[in-house]
mmCIF file of C-alpha atoms and ligand atoms in Angstrom:
data_model
loop_
_atom_site.group_PDB
_atom_site.id
_atom_site.type_symbol
_atom_site.label_atom_id
_atom_site.label_comp_id
_atom_site.label_asym_id
_atom_site.label_seq_id
_atom_site.Cartn_x
_atom_site.Cartn_y
_atom_site.Cartn_z
ATOM 1 C CA UNK A 1 100.392 168.822 197.848
ATOM 2 C CA UNK A 2 102.142 172.107 198.545
ATOM 3 C CA UNK A 3 99.989 174.925 199.225
ATOM 4 C CA UNK A 4 100.213 178.008 196.623
ATOM 5 C CA UNK A 5 97.772 180.297 198.881
ATOM 6 C CA UNK A 6 96.388 180.375 201.787
ATOM 7 C CA UNK A 7 94.039 182.597 203.377
ATOM 8 C CA UNK A 8 93.175 182.240 207.205
ATOM 9 C CA UNK A 9 90.090 184.228 208.600
ATOM 10 C CA UNK A 10 90.604 187.158 206.381
ATOM 11 C CA UNK A 11 88.653 190.169 207.718
ATOM 12 C CA UNK A 12 87.863 193.717 206.059
ATOM 13 C CA UNK A 13 85.744 196.683 206.498
ATOM 14 C CA UNK A 14 86.085 199.894 204.390
ATOM 15 C CA UNK A 15 85.071 203.387 206.143
ATOM 16 C CA UNK A 16 86.343 201.621 209.107
ATOM 17 C CA UNK A 17 84.348 203.236 212.634
ATOM 18 C CA UNK A 18 82.482 205.575 210.155
ATOM 19 C CA UNK A 19 78.777 205.304 209.933
ATOM 20 C CA UNK A 20 78.928 204.483 206.605
ATOM 21 C CA UNK A 21 81.526 201.205 207.556
ATOM 22 C CA UNK A 22 81.216 198.352 205.184
ATOM 23 C CA UNK A 23 82.343 194.794 206.355
ATOM 24 C CA UNK A 24 82.965 193.119 202.925
ATOM 25 C CA UNK A 25 85.293 189.923 204.412
ATOM 26 C CA UNK A 26 84.034 188.445 207.798
ATOM 27 C CA UNK A 27 86.348 185.296 208.326
ATOM 28 C CA UNK A 28 87.092 184.274 204.602
ATOM 29 C CA UNK A 29 89.563 181.173 204.501
ATOM 30 C CA UNK A 30 90.554 179.468 201.367
ATOM 31 C CA UNK A 31 93.791 177.221 200.271
ATOM 32 C CA UNK A 32 94.715 176.636 196.787
ATOM 33 C CA UNK A 33 96.799 174.534 195.580
ATOM 34 C CA UNK A 34 100.055 174.205 193.908
ATOM 35 C CA UNK A 35 98.890 173.804 190.299
ATOM 36 C CA UNK A 36 95.479 174.138 191.179
ATOM 37 C CA UNK A 37 92.877 176.506 189.426
ATOM 38 C CA UNK A 38 90.034 177.895 191.597
ATOM 39 C CA UNK A 39 87.411 179.920 190.469
ATOM 40 C CA UNK A 40 85.646 181.885 192.739
ATOM 41 C CA UNK A 41 82.269 183.041 191.831
ATOM 42 C CA UNK A 42 79.682 185.634 193.705
ATOM 43 C CA UNK A 43 77.502 188.302 192.716
ATOM 44 C CA UNK A 44 78.950 192.008 191.729
ATOM 45 C CA UNK A 45 79.640 193.907 195.084
ATOM 46 C CA UNK A 46 80.410 190.467 197.123
ATOM 47 C CA UNK A 47 83.661 191.591 197.892
ATOM 48 C CA UNK A 48 86.045 188.987 195.150
ATOM 49 C CA UNK A 49 88.143 191.981 194.152
ATOM 50 C CA UNK A 50 88.810 192.933 197.716
ATOM 51 C CA UNK A 51 89.890 188.971 198.515
ATOM 52 C CA UNK A 52 92.232 189.149 195.446
ATOM 53 C CA UNK A 53 93.608 192.143 196.031
ATOM 54 C CA UNK A 54 94.739 190.631 200.036
ATOM 55 C CA UNK A 55 95.515 187.463 198.561
ATOM 56 C CA UNK A 56 97.818 189.175 195.923
ATOM 57 C CA UNK A 57 99.574 191.748 198.747
ATOM 58 C CA UNK A 58 97.820 194.648 196.919
ATOM 59 C CA UNK A 59 95.790 195.509 200.387
ATOM 60 C CA UNK A 60 96.190 194.339 203.523
ATOM 61 C CA UNK A 61 93.529 192.847 205.958
ATOM 62 C CA UNK A 62 92.049 193.995 208.967
ATOM 63 C CA UNK A 63 92.287 190.653 210.209
ATOM 64 C CA UNK A 64 93.325 187.001 209.030
ATOM 65 C CA UNK A 65 96.492 185.664 207.395
ATOM 66 C CA UNK A 66 97.723 185.370 203.740
ATOM 67 C CA UNK A 67 100.490 182.583 202.802
ATOM 68 C CA UNK A 68 102.240 182.214 199.604
ATOM 69 C CA UNK A 69 104.209 179.621 198.587
ATOM 70 C CA UNK A 70 103.654 178.164 202.658
ATOM 71 C CA UNK A 71 105.583 181.616 203.541
ATOM 72 C CA UNK A 72 103.227 184.043 206.005
ATOM 73 C CA UNK A 73 103.001 187.532 203.951
ATOM 74 C CA UNK A 74 100.486 188.983 206.649
ATOM 75 C CA UNK A 75 103.333 191.198 208.954
ATOM 76 C CA UNK A 76 105.461 192.309 206.089
ATOM 77 C CA UNK A 77 106.830 195.578 205.338
ATOM 78 C CA UNK A 78 105.629 198.041 202.927
ATOM 79 C CA UNK A 79 109.011 197.369 200.878
ATOM 80 C CA UNK A 80 109.194 193.356 201.628
ATOM 81 C CA UNK A 81 105.380 193.361 200.552
ATOM 82 C CA UNK A 82 106.253 194.784 197.382
ATOM 83 C CA UNK A 83 108.902 192.563 196.581
ATOM 84 C CA UNK A 84 106.984 189.733 197.548
ATOM 85 C CA UNK A 85 104.131 190.900 195.206
ATOM 86 C CA UNK A 86 106.599 191.122 192.238
ATOM 87 C CA UNK A 87 107.834 187.675 192.676
ATOM 88 C CA UNK A 88 104.750 185.825 193.862
ATOM 89 C CA UNK A 89 101.384 187.117 192.491
ATOM 90 C CA UNK A 90 100.238 187.864 188.662
ATOM 91 C CA UNK A 91 97.107 189.996 188.388
ATOM 92 C CA UNK A 92 94.629 190.423 185.173
ATOM 93 C CA UNK A 93 91.911 192.359 185.374
ATOM 94 C CA UNK A 94 88.683 192.732 182.853
ATOM 95 C CA UNK A 95 90.289 195.854 181.162
ATOM 96 C CA UNK A 96 93.955 194.834 180.060
ATOM 97 C CA UNK A 97 95.433 197.634 181.367
ATOM 98 C CA UNK A 98 98.313 197.819 178.622
ATOM 99 C CA UNK A 99 100.784 200.377 178.582
ATOM 100 C CA UNK A 100 99.131 202.476 175.473
ATOM 101 C CA UNK A 101 102.620 203.464 174.335
ATOM 102 C CA UNK A 102 104.437 200.339 174.165
ATOM 103 C CA UNK A 103 103.987 197.181 171.626
ATOM 104 C CA UNK A 104 102.803 194.227 172.885
ATOM 105 C CA UNK A 105 106.025 192.679 172.995
ATOM 106 C CA UNK A 106 107.261 196.019 174.842
ATOM 107 C CA UNK A 107 104.207 195.425 177.571
ATOM 108 C CA UNK A 108 105.350 191.308 178.181
ATOM 109 C CA UNK A 109 109.154 192.689 178.488
ATOM 110 C CA UNK A 110 108.659 195.677 180.839
ATOM 111 C CA UNK A 111 107.855 193.911 184.127
ATOM 112 C CA UNK A 112 110.614 191.741 184.007
ATOM 113 C CA UNK A 113 113.466 194.317 183.272
ATOM 114 C CA UNK A 114 111.517 196.087 186.103
ATOM 115 C CA UNK A 115 112.426 192.850 188.355
ATOM 116 C CA UNK A 116 116.345 192.568 187.154
ATOM 117 C CA UNK A 117 116.027 190.053 184.240
ATOM 118 C CA UNK A 118 118.102 191.073 181.471
ATOM 119 C CA UNK A 119 116.635 192.510 178.301
ATOM 120 C CA UNK A 120 117.363 189.134 175.843
ATOM 121 C CA UNK A 121 116.064 186.738 178.268
ATOM 122 C CA UNK A 122 113.088 188.835 178.813
ATOM 123 C CA UNK A 123 112.262 189.211 175.229
ATOM 124 C CA UNK A 124 112.668 185.561 174.559
ATOM 125 C CA UNK A 125 110.494 184.793 177.120
ATOM 126 C CA UNK A 126 107.974 187.440 176.344
ATOM 127 C CA UNK A 127 108.108 185.900 172.729
ATOM 128 C CA UNK A 128 107.336 182.460 174.289
ATOM 129 C CA UNK A 129 104.274 183.494 176.026
ATOM 130 C CA UNK A 130 102.723 185.259 173.311
ATOM 131 C CA UNK A 131 103.320 182.668 171.114
ATOM 132 C CA UNK A 132 101.715 180.162 173.392
ATOM 133 C CA UNK A 133 98.534 182.540 173.531
ATOM 134 C CA UNK A 134 98.657 182.727 169.799
ATOM 135 C CA UNK A 135 99.605 186.147 169.268
ATOM 136 C CA UNK A 136 102.820 186.313 168.462
ATOM 137 C CA UNK A 137 102.355 187.835 165.517
ATOM 138 C CA UNK A 138 100.889 190.791 166.269
ATOM 139 C CA UNK A 139 103.873 191.467 168.802
ATOM 140 C CA UNK A 140 104.895 194.538 167.499
ATOM 141 C CA UNK A 141 101.494 196.191 167.627
ATOM 142 C CA UNK A 142 100.226 198.573 170.252
ATOM 143 C CA UNK A 143 97.421 197.487 172.130
ATOM 144 C CA UNK A 144 94.848 200.179 170.353
ATOM 145 C CA UNK A 145 95.576 198.402 166.642
ATOM 146 C CA UNK A 146 94.516 194.602 168.672
ATOM 147 C CA UNK A 147 91.209 193.185 169.160
ATOM 148 C CA UNK A 148 89.733 193.203 172.715
ATOM 149 C CA UNK A 149 90.536 189.055 172.978
ATOM 150 C CA UNK A 150 94.078 190.132 171.916
ATOM 151 C CA UNK A 151 94.620 192.641 174.171
ATOM 152 C CA UNK A 152 93.513 190.210 177.009
ATOM 153 C CA UNK A 153 95.819 187.269 175.636
ATOM 154 C CA UNK A 154 98.584 190.051 175.985
ATOM 155 C CA UNK A 155 97.683 190.648 179.763
ATOM 156 C CA UNK A 156 97.764 187.130 180.680
ATOM 157 C CA UNK A 157 101.245 187.441 179.082
ATOM 158 C CA UNK A 158 102.248 190.391 181.213
ATOM 159 C CA UNK A 159 101.024 188.820 184.115
ATOM 160 C CA UNK A 160 103.220 185.430 183.692
ATOM 161 C CA UNK A 161 106.012 187.367 182.609
ATOM 162 C CA UNK A 162 107.746 186.950 186.118
ATOM 163 C CA UNK A 163 106.533 183.427 186.549
ATOM 164 C CA UNK A 164 104.419 184.419 189.628
ATOM 165 C CA UNK A 165 103.484 181.401 192.173
ATOM 166 C CA UNK A 166 99.965 182.358 191.522
ATOM 167 C CA UNK A 167 97.877 184.125 188.961
ATOM 168 C CA UNK A 168 94.999 185.976 190.508
ATOM 169 C CA UNK A 169 92.650 187.157 187.552
ATOM 170 C CA UNK A 170 89.098 189.687 187.859
ATOM 171 C CA UNK A 171 86.505 188.462 185.665
ATOM 172 C CA UNK A 172 89.572 188.442 182.936
ATOM 173 C CA UNK A 173 87.132 187.654 179.736
ATOM 174 C CA UNK A 174 83.985 189.838 181.651
ATOM 175 C CA UNK A 175 84.224 192.241 178.825
ATOM 176 C CA UNK A 176 84.504 190.191 176.151
ATOM 177 C CA UNK A 177 81.389 188.787 174.007
ATOM 178 C CA UNK A 178 80.383 185.318 174.406
ATOM 179 C CA UNK A 179 82.524 183.766 171.896
ATOM 180 C CA UNK A 180 85.374 185.534 172.115
ATOM 181 C CA UNK A 181 85.446 185.278 175.791
ATOM 182 C CA UNK A 182 85.116 181.436 175.709
ATOM 183 C CA UNK A 183 88.465 181.203 173.375
ATOM 184 C CA UNK A 184 90.060 183.624 175.207
ATOM 185 C CA UNK A 185 89.769 181.768 178.519
ATOM 186 C CA UNK A 186 90.555 178.214 176.956
ATOM 187 C CA UNK A 187 94.097 180.308 175.712
ATOM 188 C CA UNK A 188 94.579 181.335 179.720
ATOM 189 C CA UNK A 189 93.608 177.961 180.974
ATOM 190 C CA UNK A 190 96.417 176.249 178.521
ATOM 191 C CA UNK A 191 98.452 179.184 179.781
ATOM 192 C CA UNK A 192 98.190 178.294 183.109
ATOM 193 C CA UNK A 193 98.341 174.474 182.558
ATOM 194 C CA UNK A 194 101.256 174.647 180.561
ATOM 195 C CA UNK A 195 103.403 176.550 183.622
ATOM 196 C CA UNK A 196 101.865 174.799 186.075
ATOM 197 C CA UNK A 197 100.744 177.804 187.964
ATOM 198 C CA UNK A 198 98.264 178.442 190.668
ATOM 199 C CA UNK A 199 95.238 180.916 189.857
ATOM 200 C CA UNK A 200 92.415 182.091 191.619
ATOM 201 C CA UNK A 201 89.932 183.262 189.048
ATOM 202 C CA UNK A 202 86.897 185.473 189.668
ATOM 203 C CA UNK A 203 83.871 185.204 187.153
ATOM 204 C CA UNK A 204 80.143 185.438 187.150
ATOM 205 C CA UNK A 205 79.959 182.816 183.961
ATOM 206 C CA UNK A 206 79.047 179.236 185.739
ATOM 207 C CA UNK A 207 80.447 177.462 182.129
ATOM 208 C CA UNK A 208 83.339 179.050 182.662
ATOM 209 C CA UNK A 209 83.896 178.490 186.694
ATOM 210 C CA UNK A 210 83.094 174.843 185.583
ATOM 211 C CA UNK A 211 85.935 174.464 183.351
ATOM 212 C CA UNK A 212 88.296 175.165 186.700
ATOM 213 C CA UNK A 213 89.270 172.123 189.300
ATOM 214 C CA UNK A 214 86.862 173.697 191.863
ATOM 215 C CA UNK A 215 84.532 176.467 192.699
ATOM 216 C CA UNK A 216 84.168 177.995 195.797
ATOM 217 C CA UNK A 217 81.556 180.932 196.574
ATOM 218 C CA UNK A 218 81.834 184.357 198.308
ATOM 219 C CA UNK A 219 78.565 184.253 200.755
ATOM 220 C CA UNK A 220 78.124 186.956 203.697
ATOM 221 C CA UNK A 221 82.042 187.802 203.565
ATOM 222 C CA UNK A 222 83.015 183.979 203.816
ATOM 223 C CA UNK A 223 84.157 181.472 201.168
ATOM 224 C CA UNK A 224 82.124 178.115 200.999
ATOM 225 C CA UNK A 225 82.144 175.537 198.433
ATOM 226 C CA UNK A 226 80.328 175.987 195.307
HETATM 227 P P1 ADP B 1 83.199 192.925 193.762
HETATM 228 O O1 ADP B 1 84.659 192.441 193.218
HETATM 229 O O2 ADP B 1 82.861 191.497 194.348
HETATM 230 O O3 ADP B 1 82.078 193.265 192.751
HETATM 231 P P2 ADP B 1 84.505 194.327 195.718
HETATM 232 O O4 ADP B 1 85.442 193.910 196.410
HETATM 233 O O5 ADP B 1 85.051 195.305 194.409
HETATM 234 O O6 ADP B 1 83.193 193.563 195.153
HETATM 235 O O7 ADP B 1 83.453 195.425 196.522
HETATM 236 C C1 ADP B 1 82.960 195.447 197.520
HETATM 237 C C2 ADP B 1 82.224 195.978 198.366
HETATM 238 O O8 ADP B 1 83.106 196.763 199.191
HETATM 239 C C3 ADP B 1 81.331 197.192 197.668
HETATM 240 O O9 ADP B 1 79.743 196.926 198.635
HETATM 241 C C4 ADP B 1 81.841 198.156 197.389
HETATM 242 O O10 ADP B 1 81.173 199.049 197.421
HETATM 243 C C5 ADP B 1 82.856 198.098 198.612
HETATM 244 N N1 ADP B 1 84.306 198.840 198.614
HETATM 245 C C6 ADP B 1 84.982 198.380 197.227
HETATM 246 N N2 ADP B 1 85.995 199.191 197.508
HETATM 247 C C7 ADP B 1 86.022 200.217 198.462
HETATM 248 C C8 ADP B 1 86.572 201.699 198.952
HETATM 249 N N3 ADP B 1 87.858 201.920 198.847
HETATM 250 N N4 ADP B 1 86.175 202.005 199.795
HETATM 251 C C9 ADP B 1 84.275 202.022 200.287
HETATM 252 N N5 ADP B 1 83.785 200.763 200.213
HETATM 253 C C10 ADP B 1 84.320 199.871 198.922
#
């Protein structure tokens, strides 16, 4: 099976060389296959966000290699890294981070326009995505008029708007009550499965982790089978 994301020997420390240096990743390696959904489980502060940011080319590692779709992205310059990130990676966070002055629909259209997609095509795709997660009828509403669960559903659509190769999600339902978390997570999984996307999803919730294809745990800065 082809590889969507490969991390080899990733090392990362903050405040390097200073007395308050924090060594977070100490040789983390992982392969996520095309279409595979992997749960990343670890306690708070273990380095999950750091790993997701490096995997999605938002941050660079001190050592190790990052490949997306079999292409080594480690040594790209800033410009090429930004282009690759826009094309390859979709991000979802605990908070929706939708733009408050735009509607749900516009929030899903805008990243596509930034990526050079024509407006009619971007709009059709946005409506299709919002439909899939059951919020199409709320498309004209601004984020503040949506429930927490609806806001996250829209954020999922935005993350998938440019058809990334891999979805990187950091506690995507961590801010929701347990019942809402369950249905919103189901919507995310359906969206991911329906589009054949690969995903690396950080969660504290073992019940959610068990619904993914595989669990990896972060321990002392490395990844081990969960
Ligand atoms: P998690 O997502 O598992 O909660 P993080 O990747 O956010 O973990 O953080 C891992 C460790 O790195 C924590 O100890 C955190 O305090 C530290 N850290 C994260 N970002 C920075 C930063 N920009 N500067 C210094 N330390 C940081």
